[in-house]
Coordinates of C-alpha atoms and ligand atoms in Angstrom, one line a residue:
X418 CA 117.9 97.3 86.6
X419 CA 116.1 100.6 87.6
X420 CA 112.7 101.2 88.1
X421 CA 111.0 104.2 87.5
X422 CA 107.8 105.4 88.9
X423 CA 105.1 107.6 87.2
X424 CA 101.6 108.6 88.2
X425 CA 99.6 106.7 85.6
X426 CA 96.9 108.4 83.0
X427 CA 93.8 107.1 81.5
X428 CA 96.0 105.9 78.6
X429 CA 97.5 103.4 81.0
X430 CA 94.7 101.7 82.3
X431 CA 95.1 98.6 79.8
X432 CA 98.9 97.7 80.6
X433 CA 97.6 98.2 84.5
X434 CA 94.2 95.6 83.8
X435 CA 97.5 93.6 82.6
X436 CA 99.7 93.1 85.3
X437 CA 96.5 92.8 88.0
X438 CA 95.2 90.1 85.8
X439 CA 99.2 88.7 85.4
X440 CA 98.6 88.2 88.8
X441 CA 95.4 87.0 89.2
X442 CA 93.7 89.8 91.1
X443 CA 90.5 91.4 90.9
X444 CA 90.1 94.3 88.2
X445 CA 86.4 95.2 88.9
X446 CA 85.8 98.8 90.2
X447 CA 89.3 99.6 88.5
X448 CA 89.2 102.8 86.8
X449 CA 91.2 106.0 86.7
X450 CA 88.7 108.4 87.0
X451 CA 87.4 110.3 89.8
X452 CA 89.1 110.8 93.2
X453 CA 92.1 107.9 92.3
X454 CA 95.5 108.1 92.0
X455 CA 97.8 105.2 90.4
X456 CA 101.3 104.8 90.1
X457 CA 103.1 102.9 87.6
X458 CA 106.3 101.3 88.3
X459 CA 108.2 100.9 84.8
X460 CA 111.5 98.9 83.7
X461 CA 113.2 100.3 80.3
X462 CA 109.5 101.8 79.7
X463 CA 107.8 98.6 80.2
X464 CA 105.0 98.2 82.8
X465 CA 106.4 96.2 86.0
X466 CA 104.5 97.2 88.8
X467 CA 101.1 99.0 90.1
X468 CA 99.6 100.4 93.3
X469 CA 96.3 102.2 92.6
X470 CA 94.6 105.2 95.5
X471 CA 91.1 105.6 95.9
X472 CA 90.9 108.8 97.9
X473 CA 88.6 110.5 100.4
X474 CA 88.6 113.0 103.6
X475 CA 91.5 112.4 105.5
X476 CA 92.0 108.9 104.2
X477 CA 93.0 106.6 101.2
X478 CA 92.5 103.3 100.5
X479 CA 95.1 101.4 98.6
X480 CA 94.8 99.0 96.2
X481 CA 95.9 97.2 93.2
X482 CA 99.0 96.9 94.2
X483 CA 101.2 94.2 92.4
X484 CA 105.0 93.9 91.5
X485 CA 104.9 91.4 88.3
X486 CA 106.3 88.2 89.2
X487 CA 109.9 88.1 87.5
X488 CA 110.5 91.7 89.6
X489 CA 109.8 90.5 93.3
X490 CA 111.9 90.3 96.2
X491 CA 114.1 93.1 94.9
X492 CA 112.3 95.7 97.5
X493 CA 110.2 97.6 94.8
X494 CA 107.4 97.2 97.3
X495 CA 109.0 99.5 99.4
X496 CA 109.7 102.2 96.5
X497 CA 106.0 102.1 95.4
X498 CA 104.8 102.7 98.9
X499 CA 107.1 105.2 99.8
X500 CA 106.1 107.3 96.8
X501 CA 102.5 106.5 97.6
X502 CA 103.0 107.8 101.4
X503 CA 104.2 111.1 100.0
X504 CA 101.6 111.9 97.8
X505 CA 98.9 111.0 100.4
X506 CA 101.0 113.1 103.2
X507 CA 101.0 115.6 100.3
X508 CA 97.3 116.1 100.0
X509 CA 96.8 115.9 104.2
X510 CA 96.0 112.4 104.6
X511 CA 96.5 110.5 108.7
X512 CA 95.1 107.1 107.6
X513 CA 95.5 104.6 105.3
X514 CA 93.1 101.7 104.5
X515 CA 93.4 98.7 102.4
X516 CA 91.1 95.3 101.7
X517 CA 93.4 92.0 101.4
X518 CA 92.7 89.5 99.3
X519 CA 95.0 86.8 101.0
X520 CA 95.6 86.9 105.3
X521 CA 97.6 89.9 104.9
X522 CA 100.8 88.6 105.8
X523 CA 102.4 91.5 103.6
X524 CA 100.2 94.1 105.2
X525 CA 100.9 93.3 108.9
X526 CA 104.6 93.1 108.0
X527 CA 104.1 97.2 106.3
X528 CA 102.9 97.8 110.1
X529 CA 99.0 97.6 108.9
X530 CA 96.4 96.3 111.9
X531 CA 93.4 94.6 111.1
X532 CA 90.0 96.5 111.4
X533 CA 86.7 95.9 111.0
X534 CA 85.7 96.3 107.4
X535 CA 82.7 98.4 107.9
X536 CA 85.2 101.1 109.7
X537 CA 87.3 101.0 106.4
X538 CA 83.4 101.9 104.4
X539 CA 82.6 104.5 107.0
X540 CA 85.7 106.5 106.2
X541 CA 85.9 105.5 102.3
X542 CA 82.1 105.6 101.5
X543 CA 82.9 107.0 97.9
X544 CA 85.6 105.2 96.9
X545 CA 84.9 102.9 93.7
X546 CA 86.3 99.9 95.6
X547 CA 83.9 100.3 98.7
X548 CA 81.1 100.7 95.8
X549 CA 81.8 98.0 94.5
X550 CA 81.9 95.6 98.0
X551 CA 79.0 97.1 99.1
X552 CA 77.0 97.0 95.9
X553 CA 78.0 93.3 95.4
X554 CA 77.4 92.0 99.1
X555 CA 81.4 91.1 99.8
X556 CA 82.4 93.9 102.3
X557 CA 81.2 91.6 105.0
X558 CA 83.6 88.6 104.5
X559 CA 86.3 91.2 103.4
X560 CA 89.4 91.3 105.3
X561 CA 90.1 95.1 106.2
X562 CA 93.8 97.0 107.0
X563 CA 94.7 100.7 108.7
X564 CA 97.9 102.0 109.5
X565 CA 98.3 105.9 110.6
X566 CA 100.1 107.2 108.1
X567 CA 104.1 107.7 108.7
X568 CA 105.5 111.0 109.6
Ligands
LIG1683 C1 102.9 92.0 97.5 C2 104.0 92.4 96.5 C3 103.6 93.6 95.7 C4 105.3 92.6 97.2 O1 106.3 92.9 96.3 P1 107.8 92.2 96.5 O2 108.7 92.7 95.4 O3 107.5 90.7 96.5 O4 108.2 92.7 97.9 P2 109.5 93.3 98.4 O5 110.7 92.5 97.9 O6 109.6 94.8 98.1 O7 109.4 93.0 100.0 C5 109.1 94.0 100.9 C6 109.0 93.4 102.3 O8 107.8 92.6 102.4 C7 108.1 91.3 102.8 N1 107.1 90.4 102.3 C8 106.9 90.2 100.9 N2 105.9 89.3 100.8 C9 105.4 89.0 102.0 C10 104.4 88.2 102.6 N3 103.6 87.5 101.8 N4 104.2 88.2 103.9 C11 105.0 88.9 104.7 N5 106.0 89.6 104.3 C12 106.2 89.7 103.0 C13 109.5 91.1 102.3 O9 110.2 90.1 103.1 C14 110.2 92.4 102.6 O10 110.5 92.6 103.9 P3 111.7 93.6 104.4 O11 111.4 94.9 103.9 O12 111.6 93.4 105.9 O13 112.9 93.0 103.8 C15 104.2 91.2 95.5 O14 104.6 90.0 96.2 C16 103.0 90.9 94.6 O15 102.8 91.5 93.6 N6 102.1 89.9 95.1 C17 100.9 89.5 94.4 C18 99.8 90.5 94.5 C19 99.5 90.9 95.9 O16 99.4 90.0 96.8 N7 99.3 92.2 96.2 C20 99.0 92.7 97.6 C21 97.6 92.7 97.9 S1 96.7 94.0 97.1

């Protein structure tokens, strides 16, 4: 079984509010417009996995990011992220920035450290996810993530 991976277009953004809601995550402040890239991991042309960008100077934020259940364990994680890396390297990115929505077990294991979530808004300001945390009071319970970006 192969995976392929795609950058997604507005035409996507249903089967992606899909899979996040599949697996019960957030899907306010998605959208596909603006500075955002998302990729699309698919299995004989069927949606199977996500990982959304929000992008700003120097620095992304991911998000979004979901394998659907049935797919897991098989090390897609990696392949999404890899793909991601190289198209933030690509446009001269050095950090990367995330929110959890769990204790970020996953993230620490990618090599992420934890930061304080207003150093994540400093650097993102624009992003639609930072927006939305800041417009709907939760950036300051949120659970922030950097990691330098890999060589
Ligand atoms: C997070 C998620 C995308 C990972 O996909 P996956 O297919 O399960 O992960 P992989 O099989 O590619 O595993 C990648 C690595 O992460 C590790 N890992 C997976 N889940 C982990 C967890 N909760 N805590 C710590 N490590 C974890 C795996 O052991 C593996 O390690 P290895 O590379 O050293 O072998 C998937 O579990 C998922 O969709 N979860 C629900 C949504 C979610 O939590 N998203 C992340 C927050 S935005």
């Amino acid at each position: 079984m192969t995976l392929t991976i795609r950058r997604a277009d507005s035409g996507d953004l249903p089967a992606i509010l899909t899979l996040l809601e599949q697996a019960e995550m957030y899907t306010s402040s998605v959208t596909l417009a603006g500075e955002v890239t998302y990729l699309l991991g698919e299995v004989d042309g069927r949606p199977a996995a996500v990982l959304g960008m929000e992008h700003g100077g120097g620095a992304s934020l991911l998000r979004s990011f979901t394998v659907q259940a049935g797919y897991r364990g098989r090390g897609w994680s990696a392949l999404l992220l890899a793909e991601a890396y190289a198209l933030l390297r690509a446009r001269g990115d050095q950090d990367v920035f995330l929110f959890s929505a769990d204790e970020g077990g996953f993230w620490a294991h990618q090599g992420y450290r934890r930061v304080l979530p207003q150093e994540l808004a400093q650097r993102l300001p624009l992003t639609p996810q930072v927006r939305h945390a800041v417009a709907t009071g939760w950036l300051e319970e949120a659970l922030a993530w950097h990691m330098t970006l890999p060589a």
